[in-house]
Amino acid sequence: MSCPSLYAGSGLSSTVLSSSRFNSRRRDGHFNDRMPLLGAAGKLNMQNWLDQHPTALWVIFPVYFLTLWLLVSAIISYIGGWTTLAKRFRLKQPFAGTRFAWQSGQMRWLTGYGSCLTLGVCPEGLYLATMPLFRFRHPSLLIPWTEVAIVRRRILFFQFVRFGLGRELDIPLYVRESLADRLRRAVGDRWPTEQVG
């Protein structure tokens, strides 16, 4: 053990001498020249390391891309309101009803879903899901018709329909009027009473 020897005879004097030399070198400004930091001379930066391990990119890039993809999906779910809806309306069994895949929509705070939504209707409510590629933090939803408010709106030459999801939550989902008409025809008289905004 080296620690006890620091306090015995010559061991103590040699330690004090080494300490005084260390301080003098630091005062003279030659510390880095005469006593380089351990490992500094052989340190490799990231570029050199990658040059020596080119196959590492085949592991690093997929992990980085996957992590970024999941992070963005989670952020979109939280901002748009999907996470909030999932706490109440998460679908736990297969959906039995009419579906329309590859649809687009916009939710809260301009969160957009381009051609990756599946909307459906059944007597129980409105079905909402995403493509499997975007499923992280986006579980399938079935929102009862009693929790859906529908408003038709027109801005300039554009006509769209706003679904207010969750009676108290009122999280918006905007879709094209043509898609809303297809959903209405598929579900028939179970469609909620519409309003004009």
CSV table of C-alpha atoms in Angstrom, one decimal:
chain,number,residue,atom,x,y,z
A,1,MET,CA,0.0,0.0,0.0
A,2,SER,CA,1.5,3.4,-1.0
A,3,CYS,CA,-0.6,5.7,1.2
A,4,PRO,CA,1.1,4.8,4.6
A,5,SER,CA,4.6,5.4,3.1
A,6,LEU,CA,3.8,9.1,2.6
A,7,TYR,CA,4.0,9.7,6.3
A,8,ALA,CA,7.2,7.7,7.1
A,9,GLY,CA,10.8,9.1,7.2
A,10,SER,CA,12.3,9.7,3.7
A,11,GLY,CA,8.9,9.1,2.2
A,12,LEU,CA,7.6,12.3,3.7
A,13,SER,CA,10.7,14.4,2.7
A,14,SER,CA,10.6,13.2,-0.8
A,15,THR,CA,6.9,14.0,-1.0
A,16,VAL,CA,7.5,17.6,0.2
A,17,LEU,CA,10.4,18.0,-2.3
A,18,SER,CA,8.2,16.8,-5.1
A,19,SER,CA,5.5,19.2,-4.1
A,20,SER,CA,7.9,22.2,-4.1
A,21,ARG,CA,9.2,21.3,-7.5
A,22,PHE,CA,5.6,21.0,-8.8
A,23,ASN,CA,4.7,24.5,-7.5
A,24,SER,CA,7.9,26.1,-8.9
A,25,ARG,CA,7.1,24.6,-12.3
A,26,ARG,CA,3.6,26.0,-12.2
A,27,ARG,CA,4.9,29.5,-11.2
A,28,ASP,CA,7.5,29.5,-14.0
A,29,GLY,CA,4.8,28.7,-16.5
A,30,HIS,CA,6.6,25.6,-17.7
A,31,PHE,CA,4.3,23.0,-16.2
A,32,ASN,CA,2.7,21.9,-19.4
A,33,ASP,CA,6.1,21.7,-21.2
A,34,ARG,CA,7.9,19.6,-18.5
A,35,MET,CA,5.0,17.6,-17.1
A,36,PRO,CA,2.3,17.1,-19.7
A,37,LEU,CA,-1.1,15.9,-18.5
A,38,LEU,CA,-1.6,12.2,-18.5
A,39,GLY,CA,-2.9,10.9,-21.8
A,40,ALA,CA,-2.9,14.3,-23.4
A,41,ALA,CA,-0.2,13.4,-26.0
A,42,GLY,CA,-2.1,10.3,-27.1
A,43,LYS,CA,-5.6,11.7,-27.0
A,44,LEU,CA,-7.7,11.1,-30.2
A,45,ASN,CA,-10.5,13.4,-31.3
A,46,MET,CA,-13.7,12.0,-32.6
A,47,GLN,CA,-12.7,12.4,-36.3
A,48,ASN,CA,-9.5,10.4,-35.8
A,49,TRP,CA,-11.4,7.8,-33.9
A,50,LEU,CA,-13.9,7.4,-36.7
A,51,ASP,CA,-11.1,7.2,-39.2
A,52,GLN,CA,-9.6,4.3,-37.3
A,53,HIS,CA,-13.1,2.6,-36.8
A,54,PRO,CA,-15.0,3.3,-40.1
A,55,THR,CA,-17.4,0.4,-39.4
A,56,ALA,CA,-18.6,2.1,-36.3
A,57,LEU,CA,-20.8,4.4,-38.4
A,58,TRP,CA,-22.9,1.4,-39.3
A,59,VAL,CA,-23.9,1.2,-35.7
A,60,ILE,CA,-23.8,4.9,-34.6
A,61,PHE,CA,-26.0,6.3,-37.4
A,62,PRO,CA,-28.9,3.9,-37.1
A,63,VAL,CA,-29.0,4.3,-33.3
A,64,TYR,CA,-28.8,8.1,-33.7
A,65,PHE,CA,-31.5,8.2,-36.4
A,66,LEU,CA,-33.8,5.9,-34.4
A,67,THR,CA,-33.4,7.9,-31.2
A,68,LEU,CA,-34.2,11.2,-33.1
A,69,TRP,CA,-37.2,9.6,-34.8
A,70,LEU,CA,-38.7,8.4,-31.5
A,71,LEU,CA,-38.0,11.8,-29.8
A,72,VAL,CA,-39.7,13.8,-32.6
A,73,SER,CA,-42.7,11.4,-32.6
A,74,ALA,CA,-43.1,11.8,-28.8
A,75,ILE,CA,-42.9,15.6,-29.0
A,76,ILE,CA,-45.5,15.7,-31.8
A,77,SER,CA,-47.8,13.5,-29.8
A,78,TYR,CA,-47.5,15.7,-26.7
A,79,ILE,CA,-47.8,19.0,-28.5
A,80,GLY,CA,-50.7,18.0,-30.8
A,81,GLY,CA,-52.7,16.5,-28.0
A,82,TRP,CA,-52.6,12.8,-28.9
A,83,THR,CA,-50.9,11.9,-25.6
A,84,THR,CA,-53.7,13.7,-23.7
A,85,LEU,CA,-56.4,11.9,-25.7
A,86,ALA,CA,-54.8,8.5,-25.2
A,87,LYS,CA,-55.2,8.8,-21.4
A,88,ARG,CA,-59.0,8.6,-21.9
A,89,PHE,CA,-59.7,7.1,-25.3
A,90,ARG,CA,-57.0,4.5,-26.0
A,91,LEU,CA,-58.4,1.6,-28.0
A,92,LYS,CA,-57.4,-1.7,-26.5
A,93,GLN,CA,-59.1,-4.1,-28.9
A,94,PRO,CA,-59.1,-4.3,-32.7
A,95,PHE,CA,-61.3,-1.7,-34.4
A,96,ALA,CA,-64.4,-3.0,-36.2
A,97,GLY,CA,-65.7,-0.4,-38.6
A,98,THR,CA,-65.0,1.5,-41.8
A,99,ARG,CA,-61.5,2.9,-42.2
A,100,PHE,CA,-60.0,5.5,-44.5
A,101,ALA,CA,-56.2,5.2,-44.7
A,102,TRP,CA,-53.5,7.5,-45.9
A,103,GLN,CA,-55.3,10.6,-44.7
A,104,SER,CA,-54.0,14.0,-43.6
A,105,GLY,CA,-55.0,16.1,-40.7
A,106,GLN,CA,-53.9,18.9,-38.4
A,107,MET,CA,-54.2,19.0,-34.6
A,108,ARG,CA,-53.4,21.4,-31.8
A,109,TRP,CA,-50.8,24.1,-32.3
A,110,LEU,CA,-50.4,23.4,-36.0
A,111,THR,CA,-49.2,19.9,-35.5
A,112,GLY,CA,-49.6,18.3,-38.9
A,113,TYR,CA,-50.0,14.6,-40.0
A,114,GLY,CA,-49.5,14.3,-43.7
A,115,SER,CA,-50.9,11.2,-45.4
A,116,CYS,CA,-50.1,9.1,-42.4
A,117,LEU,CA,-53.5,9.0,-40.6
A,118,THR,CA,-56.2,6.4,-40.6
A,119,LEU,CA,-59.6,7.7,-39.7
A,120,GLY,CA,-62.6,5.4,-39.2
A,121,VAL,CA,-66.2,5.3,-37.9
A,122,CYS,CA,-68.3,2.8,-36.2
A,123,PRO,CA,-71.6,3.1,-34.1
A,124,GLU,CA,-69.5,3.7,-31.0
A,125,GLY,CA,-67.3,6.6,-32.2
A,126,LEU,CA,-64.5,8.1,-34.2
A,127,TYR,CA,-61.4,5.9,-34.8
A,128,LEU,CA,-58.0,7.6,-35.1
A,129,ALA,CA,-54.7,5.9,-35.8
A,130,THR,CA,-51.3,6.4,-37.5
A,131,MET,CA,-49.2,4.3,-39.7
A,132,PRO,CA,-47.0,1.8,-37.8
A,133,LEU,CA,-43.9,3.8,-38.7
A,134,PHE,CA,-45.3,6.7,-36.6
A,135,ARG,CA,-47.0,4.6,-33.9
A,136,PHE,CA,-44.6,5.5,-31.1
A,137,ARG,CA,-46.5,7.5,-28.5
A,138,HIS,CA,-49.5,7.4,-30.9
A,139,PRO,CA,-51.8,4.5,-29.8
A,140,SER,CA,-55.0,3.9,-31.6
A,141,LEU,CA,-57.9,5.9,-30.3
A,142,LEU,CA,-61.7,5.4,-30.3
A,143,ILE,CA,-63.5,8.6,-29.2
A,144,PRO,CA,-67.2,8.2,-28.4
A,145,TRP,CA,-69.6,10.3,-30.5
A,146,THR,CA,-70.8,12.0,-27.3
A,147,GLU,CA,-67.2,13.3,-26.9
A,148,VAL,CA,-67.0,14.7,-30.5
A,149,ALA,CA,-68.1,18.1,-31.7
A,150,ILE,CA,-68.2,18.8,-35.4
A,151,VAL,CA,-67.9,22.3,-37.0
A,152,ARG,CA,-67.8,23.1,-40.7
A,153,ARG,CA,-65.7,26.1,-41.6
A,154,ARG,CA,-64.6,27.9,-44.7
A,155,ILE,CA,-61.6,30.2,-45.1
A,156,LEU,CA,-61.4,31.9,-48.4
A,157,PHE,CA,-61.7,29.1,-51.0
A,158,PHE,CA,-60.9,26.3,-48.5
A,159,GLN,CA,-63.5,24.2,-46.8
A,160,PHE,CA,-62.6,22.0,-43.9
A,161,VAL,CA,-64.2,20.3,-40.9
A,162,ARG,CA,-63.1,20.7,-37.3
A,163,PHE,CA,-63.5,17.8,-34.9
A,164,GLY,CA,-63.4,18.8,-31.3
A,165,LEU,CA,-62.2,15.7,-29.5
A,166,GLY,CA,-63.0,15.2,-25.8
A,167,ARG,CA,-65.9,17.3,-24.5
A,168,GLU,CA,-63.8,19.2,-21.9
A,169,LEU,CA,-60.5,18.8,-23.7
A,170,ASP,CA,-61.8,20.1,-27.1
A,171,ILE,CA,-58.5,19.1,-28.8
A,172,PRO,CA,-58.9,20.0,-32.5
A,173,LEU,CA,-58.6,17.8,-35.5
A,174,TYR,CA,-58.9,19.5,-38.9
A,175,VAL,CA,-59.6,17.4,-42.0
A,176,ARG,CA,-60.7,18.1,-45.5
A,177,GLU,CA,-64.5,18.5,-46.0
A,178,SER,CA,-64.5,15.6,-48.6
A,179,LEU,CA,-63.1,13.2,-46.0
A,180,ALA,CA,-65.6,14.3,-43.4
A,181,ASP,CA,-68.4,13.7,-45.9
A,182,ARG,CA,-67.1,10.1,-46.5
A,183,LEU,CA,-67.0,9.5,-42.7
A,184,ARG,CA,-70.6,10.8,-42.3
A,185,ARG,CA,-72.0,8.7,-45.0
A,186,ALA,CA,-70.3,5.6,-43.6
A,187,VAL,CA,-71.7,6.0,-40.1
A,188,GLY,CA,-75.2,7.3,-41.0
A,189,ASP,CA,-77.4,8.6,-38.3
A,190,ARG,CA,-74.9,8.1,-35.6
A,191,TRP,CA,-73.1,11.2,-36.9
A,192,PRO,CA,-73.2,14.1,-34.4
A,193,THR,CA,-75.2,17.2,-35.1
A,194,GLU,CA,-72.9,19.6,-37.0
A,195,GLN,CA,-72.4,23.3,-36.5
A,196,VAL,CA,-71.3,26.0,-38.9
A,197,GLY,CA,-68.5,28.2,-37.7
